[in-house]
């Protein structure tokens, strides 16, 4: 709902942009409260957040897409428009995004160079997709290899945000046998702060939340050992899963959509990777907070973890072997039996050799010794 | 290598290697033991006591009269440890899934919280038994390096499993990988340490009972 209370903000700021779009201060504050709770900040921080965001200058953002499926972009644009998250996203200055921008070819590249030039040292570089090192020709944009474009764009960036599992950890392109020699952003760029927002794709509100955090505080949020913001990736899906009590009671669904699954029993046996997956799906959920995979009856596939694609079948329980072991077991048992027979044969022949070599002593021998 | 990679390694390559060494070792030792052979016993059996071997398998599994009172620590902690470990291994849902995958055999599980309590009881029993080993002069003299090795190999899977289940010490993925790796270490050394009794205990009990029966010491 539009109200008559516009923002009184400087030109070129987020506040001005919001005012122009007719976003009410009330709605904006509501968004800031949500954001504060999302970022695990005290409730009192909401107005501070609001003030900071409203007066922040529109942040120049360059978004590079390399070996990717556009799922990350799809995800961030699907935040049920028009939501405030979406507006905040619109209100950054997205200076280059070759999927979303109207310009193409030379003009597009010029836009990127212009933005880099105008905001050197200040712009935010967002990357989705992995970078192929096998052959520069595997993935190019306007004739520039992904590797060269990343190095060029990273040079003047304030911060790099790698979104999606491909950009953060190599993702599906890196899956065995990694035909393109795909690597992640952090494998290449070593001298810039990098925020990793993994997920295939990442949760929209997590992407916008991290951007808002940077916009508000001007610094990167606290990260874990894998470069992920702790507020969103601090706990596993399993930690926050509503089916967890059933896991603890040992009550498991045996097949998809059976009576047990419908009653909310745990999906561990159906291959759920929730216990080893750090992400916020169980709390923020998807599609405007509607649901998340486990709620719809499918186990978590662990898409936000490094190398998840090679971490065993999606439908194998976490405690199951990744590769079949029966063949190994049979071969090893046969080899053990054969070795056992060989050892036995050796022992026995030693025994009979000893028996054969055994010299019996006669009374005469003893008498001879006495003499 | 990150935690998930380590877990993938533990569930894949390492598991295959550990099971191979374990199966090889068990078969090797069984063939070796059975292949040893015995000299033919030419003397007639004493008053024949058929089934002596089978009865001994049972009789040696329960404490002889008066012994629990004489050495309560060894007996009680010994039983608590063995029963706790048995249930933890065989009645915890994730473990059953592993067994089902490998053997196609499965059975119902116990509530995880109950298994957890029994695992804790097993860990405490192991600690008590170690302390008793140190404090009891006879036991201490009888103890060899192999006994301590077997103790460590048995404790590690229980401890790492407990820590993983409760998300303690390290993050869960890493702890779970450590847990699986510790079990694999146990599997690999099982055939070559006194832990081989997992396989041989009832065989040797039967043999002891049978041979004693032949000699007139019926059980
Ligand atoms: S469904 Fe998955 S995440 Fe939820 S409790 Fe079961 S194993 Fe954990």
Coordinates of C-alpha atoms and ligand atoms in Angstrom, one line a residue:
Chain A
X1 CA 0.0 0.0 0.0
X2 CA 1.3 3.4 -0.9
X3 CA 1.3 6.2 1.7
X4 CA 1.9 9.9 1.6
X5 CA 5.1 9.7 3.7
X6 CA 7.9 9.9 1.3
X7 CA 11.5 9.6 2.4
X8 CA 13.4 12.7 2.9
X9 CA 16.7 11.5 1.6
X10 CA 19.5 12.8 -0.4
X11 CA 19.5 12.3 -4.1
X12 CA 21.1 9.1 -5.3
X13 CA 20.5 7.3 -2.1
X14 CA 18.5 4.2 -1.5
X15 CA 15.9 6.3 0.4
X16 CA 15.4 8.5 -2.5
X17 CA 14.9 5.5 -4.8
X18 CA 12.4 4.0 -2.4
X19 CA 10.5 7.3 -2.2
X20 CA 10.4 7.6 -6.0
X21 CA 8.9 4.1 -6.1
X22 CA 6.3 5.0 -3.6
X23 CA 7.4 2.6 -0.9
X24 CA 5.9 3.5 2.4
X25 CA 8.1 4.2 5.4
X26 CA 6.0 1.7 7.3
X27 CA 6.6 -1.1 4.8
X28 CA 10.2 -0.2 4.7
X29 CA 10.6 -0.4 8.5
X30 CA 8.7 -3.7 8.4
X31 CA 11.3 -4.9 5.9
X32 CA 14.1 -3.7 8.1
X33 CA 12.7 -5.6 11.1
X34 CA 12.5 -8.8 9.1
X35 CA 16.0 -8.1 7.9
X36 CA 17.2 -7.5 11.5
X37 CA 15.8 -10.8 12.7
X38 CA 17.1 -12.6 9.6
X39 CA 20.6 -11.2 10.3
X40 CA 20.1 -12.2 14.0
X41 CA 20.4 -8.6 15.2
X42 CA 18.4 -7.3 18.2
X43 CA 15.0 -5.9 17.4
X44 CA 16.1 -2.4 18.4
X45 CA 18.4 -2.4 15.4
X46 CA 15.6 -2.1 12.9
X47 CA 15.4 1.7 12.9
X48 CA 19.2 2.0 12.8
X49 CA 19.2 -0.4 9.9
X50 CA 16.4 1.6 8.2
X51 CA 18.3 4.9 8.6
X52 CA 21.5 3.4 7.4
X53 CA 19.9 1.8 4.3
X54 CA 17.9 4.9 3.5
X55 CA 20.9 7.2 3.5
X56 CA 23.3 4.7 1.8
X57 CA 24.3 5.6 -1.7
X58 CA 23.2 3.2 -4.3
X59 CA 25.8 0.6 -4.5
X60 CA 27.3 0.0 -8.0
X61 CA 27.1 -3.7 -8.6
X62 CA 28.6 -5.7 -11.5
X63 CA 27.2 -9.2 -11.9
X64 CA 29.3 -11.7 -13.9
X65 CA 27.8 -15.0 -15.0
X66 CA 30.3 -17.7 -16.0
X67 CA 29.6 -21.5 -16.3
X68 CA 26.1 -21.4 -14.8
X69 CA 22.5 -22.3 -15.5
X70 CA 21.0 -18.9 -14.6
X71 CA 19.3 -20.6 -11.7
X72 CA 20.9 -18.1 -9.2
X73 CA 19.6 -15.2 -11.2
X74 CA 16.2 -16.9 -11.5
X75 CA 16.2 -17.4 -7.8
X76 CA 17.0 -13.8 -6.9
X77 CA 14.5 -12.4 -9.3
X78 CA 11.8 -14.8 -8.0
X79 CA 11.3 -13.2 -4.7
X80 CA 7.6 -12.9 -5.3
X81 CA 7.6 -9.4 -6.7
X82 CA 7.0 -6.9 -5.7
X83 CA 8.5 -7.5 -2.3
X84 CA 10.7 -5.1 -0.5
X85 CA 13.6 -7.5 -0.9
X86 CA 13.1 -7.1 -4.6
X87 CA 12.9 -3.3 -4.4
X88 CA 16.1 -3.1 -2.4
X89 CA 17.7 -5.2 -5.0
X90 CA 16.4 -2.9 -7.7
X91 CA 17.7 0.0 -5.8
X92 CA 21.3 -1.0 -6.0
X93 CA 22.7 0.2 -9.2
X94 CA 23.0 -3.0 -11.2
X95 CA 25.4 -1.7 -13.8
X96 CA 26.2 -5.0 -15.6
X97 CA 24.3 -8.3 -15.6
X98 CA 24.3 -9.8 -19.1
X99 CA 21.2 -11.9 -18.5
X100 CA 19.1 -9.0 -17.2
X101 CA 20.5 -6.0 -19.0
X102 CA 19.0 -4.7 -22.2
X103 CA 22.3 -3.9 -23.8
X104 CA 24.3 -6.5 -25.5
X105 CA 27.7 -7.1 -27.1
X106 CA 30.0 -4.1 -27.2
X107 CA 27.5 -1.8 -25.4
X108 CA 27.2 -4.2 -22.6
X109 CA 30.9 -4.5 -22.2
X110 CA 31.2 -0.8 -22.3
X111 CA 28.7 -0.6 -19.4
X112 CA 30.9 -2.9 -17.3
X113 CA 34.1 -0.9 -18.1
X114 CA 32.3 2.3 -17.4
X115 CA 31.0 1.1 -14.0
X116 CA 34.4 -0.2 -13.1
X117 CA 36.1 3.0 -14.0
X118 CA 33.5 5.3 -12.2
X119 CA 33.5 3.2 -9.0
X120 CA 37.0 1.9 -8.9
X121 CA 37.7 0.4 -5.5
X122 CA 34.1 0.7 -4.4
X123 CA 31.9 -1.5 -6.6
X124 CA 30.5 -4.9 -5.5
X125 CA 31.3 -7.7 -7.8
X126 CA 28.8 -10.6 -7.9
X127 CA 29.8 -13.8 -9.6
X128 CA 27.7 -16.8 -10.4
X129 CA 29.0 -19.8 -12.3
X130 CA 32.4 -21.6 -12.2
X131 CA 35.5 -20.6 -14.2
X132 CA 36.9 -23.2 -16.7
X133 CA 40.6 -23.4 -16.6
X134 CA 40.9 -26.3 -19.0
X135 CA 40.6 -24.2 -22.1
X136 CA 39.8 -20.4 -22.2
X137 CA 37.5 -21.1 -25.1
X138 CA 35.1 -23.2 -23.1
X139 CA 33.3 -20.1 -21.8
X140 CA 33.7 -16.6 -23.1
X141 CA 31.7 -13.4 -23.0
X142 CA 32.3 -10.9 -25.9
X143 CA 35.4 -13.0 -26.8
X144 CA 36.8 -12.5 -23.3
X145 CA 37.5 -15.7 -21.3
X146 CA 35.8 -16.1 -17.9
X147 CA 39.2 -16.2 -16.3
X148 CA 40.4 -13.0 -17.8
X149 CA 37.1 -11.2 -17.1
X150 CA 37.2 -12.3 -13.5
X151 CA 40.7 -11.1 -12.9
X152 CA 40.0 -7.8 -14.7
X153 CA 36.8 -7.1 -12.8
X154 CA 38.1 -8.2 -9.4
X155 CA 40.9 -5.7 -9.5
X156 CA 38.9 -2.7 -8.7
X157 CA 36.1 -4.4 -6.6
X158 CA 35.6 -3.6 -2.9
X159 CA 34.2 -7.0 -2.2
X160 CA 33.3 -10.0 -4.2
X161 CA 30.2 -12.0 -3.6
X162 CA 30.2 -15.5 -5.1
X163 CA 26.6 -16.7 -5.4
X164 CA 25.6 -20.3 -6.0
X165 CA 27.6 -23.4 -5.5
X166 CA 29.4 -23.2 -8.9
X167 CA 30.9 -19.8 -8.1
X168 CA 31.6 -20.7 -4.4
X169 CA 32.9 -24.2 -4.8
X170 CA 32.9 -25.2 -8.5
X171 CA 29.5 -26.8 -8.3
X172 CA 28.1 -29.2 -10.9
X173 CA 30.7 -28.2 -13.7
X174 CA 33.4 -29.3 -11.3
X175 CA 31.7 -32.7 -10.6
X176 CA 33.9 -35.7 -11.5
X177 CA 35.4 -35.9 -14.1
X178 CA 35.3 -32.0 -14.3
X179 CA 35.7 -31.9 -18.1
X180 CA 36.2 -28.1 -18.3
X181 CA 38.7 -27.9 -15.4
X182 CA 36.1 -25.8 -13.5
X183 CA 37.2 -23.9 -10.4
X184 CA 35.6 -21.5 -7.9
X185 CA 36.1 -17.7 -7.6
X186 CA 38.2 -18.2 -4.5
X187 CA 40.5 -20.6 -6.3
X188 CA 41.5 -17.7 -8.5
X189 CA 41.1 -14.4 -6.6
X190 CA 43.2 -14.4 -3.5
X191 CA 43.6 -10.7 -2.7
X192 CA 40.0 -9.5 -2.2
X193 CA 37.4 -10.2 0.5
X194 CA 35.0 -12.9 -0.9
X195 CA 31.6 -13.7 0.6
X196 CA 30.4 -17.1 -0.5
X197 CA 26.7 -17.6 -0.8
X198 CA 26.4 -21.3 -1.8
X199 CA 23.2 -23.1 -2.9
X200 CA 21.9 -24.5 -6.1
X201 CA 20.5 -21.9 -6.2
X202 CA 20.9 -19.9 -3.0
X203 CA 17.8 -18.7 -1.1
X204 CA 16.7 -15.3 -2.5
X205 CA 16.4 -13.7 0.8
X206 CA 19.9 -14.9 1.8
X207 CA 21.3 -13.2 -1.2
X208 CA 19.4 -9.9 -0.7
X209 CA 20.1 -10.2 3.1
X210 CA 23.8 -10.4 2.6
X211 CA 23.7 -7.5 0.1
X212 CA 21.7 -5.4 2.5
X213 CA 24.1 -6.2 5.3
X214 CA 27.0 -4.9 3.2
X215 CA 24.9 -1.9 2.1
X216 CA 24.1 -1.1 5.7
X217 CA 27.3 -1.7 7.6
X218 CA 29.7 -1.2 4.7
X219 CA 31.6 -4.3 5.7
X220 CA 31.2 -8.0 5.1
X221 CA 29.3 -10.1 7.7
X222 CA 31.1 -12.7 9.9
X223 CA 32.1 -15.7 7.8
X224 CA 32.8 -19.3 8.6
X225 CA 35.8 -21.4 7.5
X226 CA 34.2 -21.8 4.0
X227 CA 33.6 -18.1 3.5
X228 CA 29.9 -18.3 4.2
X229 CA 28.0 -15.7 6.3
X230 CA 27.5 -17.4 9.7
X231 CA 24.0 -15.9 10.2
X232 CA 22.7 -17.9 7.3
X233 CA 25.0 -20.9 7.3
X234 CA 25.7 -21.3 11.0
X235 CA 23.4 -24.3 11.4
X236 CA 22.6 -27.4 9.5
X237 CA 19.2 -28.1 7.9
X238 CA 18.9 -31.0 10.4
X239 CA 19.4 -28.6 13.4
X240 CA 16.3 -26.7 12.4
X241 CA 14.3 -29.4 10.7
X242 CA 10.7 -29.8 11.8
X243 CA 11.0 -33.6 11.3
X244 CA 13.9 -33.7 13.7
X245 CA 11.9 -35.0 16.7
X246 CA 11.1 -38.1 14.6
X247 CA 14.8 -38.6 13.8
X248 CA 15.5 -38.5 17.5
X249 CA 12.7 -41.0 18.2
X250 CA 14.0 -43.3 15.4
X251 CA 10.8 -42.9 13.3
X252 CA 11.6 -42.9 9.6
X253 CA 9.7 -42.8 6.4
X254 CA 10.4 -45.9 4.3
X255 CA 9.4 -44.6 0.9
X256 CA 8.4 -41.4 -0.7
X257 CA 5.0 -40.1 0.4
X258 CA 4.2 -43.1 2.5
X259 CA 2.0 -42.7 5.5
X260 CA 5.0 -42.1 7.7
X261 CA 6.4 -39.4 5.4
X262 CA 3.0 -37.6 5.4
X263 CA 2.9 -37.7 9.2
X264 CA 6.2 -35.8 9.2
X265 CA 8.5 -38.6 10.0
X266 CA 12.2 -38.2 9.2
X267 CA 13.5 -38.7 5.7
X268 CA 17.0 -39.9 6.7
X269 CA 16.5 -43.3 5.2
X270 CA 15.4 -41.8 1.9
X271 CA 18.8 -40.1 1.6
X272 CA 18.3 -36.8 3.3
X273 CA 21.6 -34.9 3.6
X274 CA 20.2 -32.4 6.1
X275 CA 22.6 -33.5 8.8
X276 CA 25.7 -32.4 6.9
X277 CA 24.2 -29.4 5.0
X278 CA 24.7 -25.9 6.3
X279 CA 22.0 -23.6 5.0
X280 CA 18.9 -21.6 6.1
X281 CA 16.2 -23.5 4.1
X282 CA 14.5 -24.9 7.2
X283 CA 14.1 -21.4 8.7
X284 CA 13.7 -18.9 5.8
X285 CA 12.1 -21.5 3.5
X286 CA 11.4 -20.9 -0.2
X287 CA 8.8 -19.2 -2.3
X288 CA 8.1 -16.4 0.1
X289 CA 8.3 -18.7 3.1
X290 CA 5.9 -21.3 1.8
X291 CA 7.9 -24.5 2.1
X292 CA 11.2 -26.2 1.6
X293 CA 12.2 -29.5 0.0
X294 CA 12.0 -31.6 3.2
X295 CA 8.5 -30.1 3.9
X296 CA 7.4 -31.2 0.5
X297 CA 8.5 -34.8 1.2
X298 CA 11.9 -34.9 -0.5
X299 CA 15.2 -35.2 1.5
X300 CA 17.8 -32.4 1.4
X301 CA 20.3 -33.1 -1.4
X302 CA 23.0 -30.9 0.2
X303 CA 23.3 -28.5 -2.7
X304 CA 25.0 -25.8 -0.8
X305 CA 28.0 -28.0 0.3
X306 CA 31.3 -28.1 -1.6
X307 CA 31.4 -31.1 -4.0
X308 CA 27.9 -32.2 -3.1
X309 CA 27.5 -33.7 -6.5
X310 CA 30.2 -36.3 -5.8
X311 CA 29.2 -37.0 -2.2
X312 CA 27.1 -40.2 -2.9
X313 CA 23.7 -40.8 -4.3
X314 CA 20.9 -38.4 -3.4
X315 CA 18.7 -41.4 -2.3
X316 CA 21.3 -43.2 -0.3
X317 CA 21.2 -42.7 3.5
X318 CA 24.1 -40.8 4.8
X319 CA 25.4 -43.8 6.6
X320 CA 25.4 -45.9 3.4
X321 CA 28.6 -46.6 1.4
X322 CA 29.0 -44.3 -1.6
X323 CA 30.3 -47.1 -3.8
X324 CA 29.1 -50.7 -3.7
X325 CA 31.2 -52.8 -1.4
X326 CA 29.9 -56.3 -2.0
X327 CA 32.4 -57.0 -4.9
X328 CA 35.3 -55.7 -2.8
X329 CA 34.2 -57.8 0.1
X330 CA 33.8 -61.0 -1.9
X331 CA 37.2 -60.5 -3.6
X332 CA 39.0 -59.8 -0.3
X333 CA 37.4 -62.8 1.4
X334 CA 38.5 -65.0 -1.5
X335 CA 42.0 -63.6 -1.3
X336 CA 42.0 -64.1 2.5
X337 CA 40.9 -67.7 2.1
X338 CA 43.5 -68.4 -0.6
X339 CA 46.2 -66.8 1.6
X340 CA 44.9 -68.9 4.6
X341 CA 45.2 -72.1 2.5
X342 CA 48.8 -71.1 1.5
X343 CA 49.8 -70.4 5.0
X344 CA 48.3 -73.7 6.2
X345 CA 50.1 -75.5 3.4
X346 CA 53.3 -73.8 4.5
X347 CA 52.8 -74.7 8.2
X348 CA 52.0 -78.3 7.4
X349 CA 54.9 -78.8 5.1
X350 CA 57.2 -77.3 7.7
X351 CA 55.7 -79.7 10.2
X352 CA 56.1 -82.8 8.0
X353 CA 59.7 -81.7 7.1
X354 CA 60.5 -81.5 10.8
X355 CA 58.9 -84.9 11.3
X356 CA 61.0 -86.3 8.5
X357 CA 64.2 -84.8 9.7
X358 CA 63.5 -86.1 13.2
X359 CA 66.2 -88.6 14.2
X360 CA 65.2 -91.2 16.7
X361 CA 67.7 -92.0 19.4
X362 CA 68.2 -95.6 20.3
X363 CA 69.5 -97.0 23.6
X364 CA 72.7 -97.8 21.8
X365 CA 73.2 -94.2 20.9
X366 CA 72.8 -93.2 24.5
X367 CA 75.2 -95.9 25.6
X368 CA 77.7 -94.6 23.1
X369 CA 77.5 -91.1 24.5
X370 CA 78.1 -92.4 28.0
X371 CA 81.4 -93.9 27.0
Chain B
X1 CA 39.9 -31.3 1.4
X2 CA 36.9 -30.0 3.3
X3 CA 34.7 -31.9 5.8
X4 CA 32.3 -33.2 3.2
X5 CA 35.2 -34.4 1.0
X6 CA 36.6 -36.2 4.0
X7 CA 33.2 -37.8 4.7
X8 CA 32.9 -38.8 1.0
X9 CA 36.4 -40.4 1.3
X10 CA 35.3 -42.2 4.5
X11 CA 32.1 -43.5 3.0
X12 CA 33.8 -44.5 -0.3
X13 CA 37.4 -45.4 -0.8
X14 CA 38.3 -45.8 2.9
X15 CA 35.2 -48.0 3.6
X16 CA 36.1 -50.2 0.7
X17 CA 39.7 -50.5 1.8
X18 CA 38.7 -51.2 5.4
X19 CA 36.2 -53.9 4.6
X20 CA 38.7 -55.5 2.2
X21 CA 41.4 -55.7 4.9
X22 CA 38.9 -56.9 7.4
X23 CA 37.4 -59.6 5.2
X24 CA 40.9 -60.7 4.1
X25 CA 42.2 -60.8 7.6
X26 CA 39.2 -62.7 9.1
X27 CA 39.3 -65.4 6.3
X28 CA 43.1 -65.7 6.5
X29 CA 43.0 -66.2 10.3
X30 CA 40.1 -68.6 10.2
X31 CA 41.8 -70.8 7.6
X32 CA 45.0 -70.6 9.6
X33 CA 43.4 -71.6 12.8
X34 CA 41.3 -74.4 11.3
X35 CA 44.2 -75.5 9.2
X36 CA 46.5 -76.0 12.2
X37 CA 45.0 -79.4 12.8
X38 CA 45.4 -81.6 15.8
X39 CA 47.1 -84.9 16.3
X40 CA 44.6 -87.7 16.3
X41 CA 43.5 -88.4 19.9
X42 CA 44.1 -92.1 20.2
X43 CA 42.8 -92.4 23.7
X44 CA 39.1 -93.2 24.1
X45 CA 36.9 -90.4 25.2
X46 CA 36.1 -90.3 28.9
X47 CA 32.5 -91.0 30.0
X48 CA 31.1 -89.4 26.9
X49 CA 29.4 -86.1 27.5
X50 CA 27.8 -85.2 24.2
X51 CA 27.1 -81.5 23.7
X52 CA 29.8 -80.4 26.1
X53 CA 31.1 -77.9 23.6
X54 CA 27.7 -76.3 23.1
X55 CA 27.1 -76.1 26.8
X56 CA 30.4 -74.4 27.4
X57 CA 29.5 -71.7 24.8
X58 CA 26.6 -70.8 27.0
X59 CA 28.3 -71.5 30.4
X60 CA 31.2 -69.3 29.8
X61 CA 28.9 -66.4 28.7
X62 CA 27.5 -66.2 32.2
X63 CA 29.5 -65.5 35.4
X64 CA 30.5 -68.6 37.4
X65 CA 28.9 -68.8 40.8
X66 CA 30.4 -66.3 43.3
X67 CA 32.6 -64.5 40.8
X68 CA 30.4 -61.4 40.4
X69 CA 30.9 -60.9 44.2
X70 CA 34.6 -61.5 44.0
X71 CA 35.3 -59.2 41.1
X72 CA 32.2 -57.1 40.6
X73 CA 34.0 -54.4 38.5
X74 CA 35.2 -56.7 35.8
X75 CA 31.9 -58.6 35.5
X76 CA 29.4 -55.7 35.7
X77 CA 31.4 -53.2 33.7
X78 CA 32.2 -56.0 31.2
X79 CA 28.6 -56.9 30.7
X80 CA 27.5 -53.2 30.5
X81 CA 30.1 -52.5 28.0
X82 CA 29.4 -55.5 25.8
X83 CA 25.6 -55.2 25.8
X84 CA 25.8 -51.5 25.3
X85 CA 28.2 -51.8 22.4
X86 CA 26.1 -54.6 20.8
X87 CA 22.9 -52.5 20.9
X88 CA 24.7 -49.4 19.8
X89 CA 26.1 -51.1 16.7
X90 CA 23.1 -53.2 15.8
X91 CA 20.0 -51.2 16.8
X92 CA 20.8 -47.6 15.8
X93 CA 18.9 -46.7 12.7
X94 CA 21.8 -45.3 10.6
X95 CA 23.8 -48.4 11.4
X96 CA 21.0 -50.7 10.3
X97 CA 20.8 -48.7 7.0
X98 CA 24.4 -49.5 6.4
X99 CA 23.9 -53.2 7.2
X100 CA 20.8 -53.3 5.0
X101 CA 22.7 -51.8 2.1
X102 CA 25.6 -54.2 2.3
X103 CA 23.7 -57.4 3.2
X104 CA 20.1 -56.7 2.3
X105 CA 19.1 -57.7 5.8
X106 CA 17.4 -55.2 8.1
X107 CA 15.4 -55.0 11.3
X108 CA 13.6 -52.3 13.4
X109 CA 15.7 -49.8 15.3
X110 CA 15.5 -48.5 18.9
X111 CA 14.8 -44.8 19.6
X112 CA 18.0 -42.8 19.1
X113 CA 17.9 -41.4 22.6
X114 CA 17.9 -44.9 24.1
X115 CA 20.8 -46.0 22.0
X116 CA 22.6 -42.8 23.0
X117 CA 22.2 -43.6 26.7
X118 CA 23.6 -47.1 26.1
X119 CA 26.5 -45.7 24.2
X120 CA 27.3 -43.5 27.2
X121 CA 27.0 -46.5 29.5
X122 CA 29.5 -48.4 27.3
X123 CA 32.0 -45.5 27.3
X124 CA 31.8 -45.2 31.1
X125 CA 32.2 -49.0 31.4
X126 CA 35.3 -48.8 29.2
X127 CA 36.8 -46.0 31.4
X128 CA 36.0 -48.0 34.6
X129 CA 37.6 -51.1 33.1
X130 CA 40.8 -49.1 32.2
X131 CA 41.0 -47.6 35.7
X132 CA 40.6 -51.1 37.1
X133 CA 43.3 -52.4 34.9
X134 CA 45.6 -49.8 36.2
X135 CA 44.7 -50.2 39.9
X136 CA 44.5 -54.0 40.0
X137 CA 48.1 -55.3 40.3
X138 CA 47.4 -58.7 38.8
X139 CA 45.5 -57.2 35.8
X140 CA 48.2 -54.6 35.3
X141 CA 50.9 -57.3 35.1
X142 CA 48.8 -59.3 32.6
X143 CA 48.2 -56.3 30.4
X144 CA 50.2 -55.9 27.2
X145 CA 50.4 -53.1 24.6
X146 CA 47.9 -55.1 22.5
X147 CA 45.3 -54.7 25.3
X148 CA 45.6 -50.9 25.3
X149 CA 45.5 -50.8 21.6
X150 CA 42.3 -52.8 21.6
X151 CA 40.9 -50.5 24.2
X152 CA 41.6 -47.4 22.2
X153 CA 40.3 -48.9 19.0
X154 CA 37.0 -49.7 20.7
X155 CA 36.7 -46.4 22.5
X156 CA 37.2 -44.2 19.5
X157 CA 34.1 -45.2 17.5
X158 CA 31.9 -44.9 20.6
X159 CA 33.4 -41.5 21.5
X160 CA 33.3 -40.0 18.0
X161 CA 29.8 -41.3 17.5
X162 CA 28.6 -39.7 20.7
X163 CA 30.3 -36.4 19.9
X164 CA 28.9 -36.4 16.3
X165 CA 25.4 -37.2 17.5
X166 CA 25.5 -34.4 20.0
X167 CA 27.3 -31.9 17.7
X168 CA 30.2 -31.5 20.1
X169 CA 33.8 -30.6 19.7
X170 CA 33.9 -30.3 15.9
X171 CA 31.1 -29.5 13.4
X172 CA 28.9 -32.5 12.6
X173 CA 30.2 -33.3 9.1
X174 CA 33.8 -33.5 10.2
X175 CA 32.9 -35.5 13.4
X176 CA 30.8 -37.9 11.4
X177 CA 33.8 -38.4 9.0
X178 CA 36.1 -39.1 12.0
X179 CA 33.5 -41.5 13.4
X180 CA 33.4 -43.5 10.2
X181 CA 37.2 -43.4 9.9
X182 CA 37.6 -44.6 13.5
X183 CA 35.3 -47.6 12.7
X184 CA 37.4 -48.3 9.6
X185 CA 40.6 -48.3 11.7
X186 CA 38.9 -50.8 14.1
X187 CA 37.8 -53.0 11.2
X188 CA 41.2 -53.1 9.7
X189 CA 43.0 -54.1 12.9
X190 CA 40.2 -56.3 14.2
X191 CA 41.5 -59.5 12.6
X192 CA 45.1 -58.9 13.8
X193 CA 44.5 -58.0 17.4
X194 CA 42.7 -59.6 20.3
X195 CA 39.5 -58.0 18.9
X196 CA 39.4 -61.1 16.7
X197 CA 37.4 -62.6 19.5
X198 CA 34.4 -61.0 17.8
X199 CA 34.7 -63.9 15.4
X200 CA 36.5 -66.5 17.4
X201 CA 34.9 -66.3 20.8
X202 CA 32.3 -69.0 20.3
X203 CA 34.5 -71.2 18.2
X204 CA 37.1 -71.3 20.9
X205 CA 34.5 -71.8 23.6
X206 CA 33.1 -74.7 21.8
X207 CA 36.5 -76.2 21.2
X208 CA 37.5 -75.8 24.9
X209 CA 34.3 -77.4 26.1
X210 CA 34.5 -80.3 23.7
X211 CA 38.1 -81.2 24.3
X212 CA 37.6 -80.9 28.1
X213 CA 34.5 -83.1 27.7
X214 CA 36.6 -85.7 26.0
X215 CA 39.1 -85.6 28.8
X216 CA 36.3 -86.0 31.4
X217 CA 35.8 -82.4 32.5
X218 CA 32.2 -82.0 31.5
X219 CA 30.6 -78.6 31.7
Ligands
LIG1 S1 14.4 -35.0 7.4 FE1 16.6 -34.7 7.1 S2 17.1 -32.8 8.1 FE2 15.0 -33.4 8.8 S3 15.4 -34.6 10.7 FE3 15.4 -36.1 9.1 S4 17.6 -36.3 8.4 FE4 17.4 -34.4 9.6

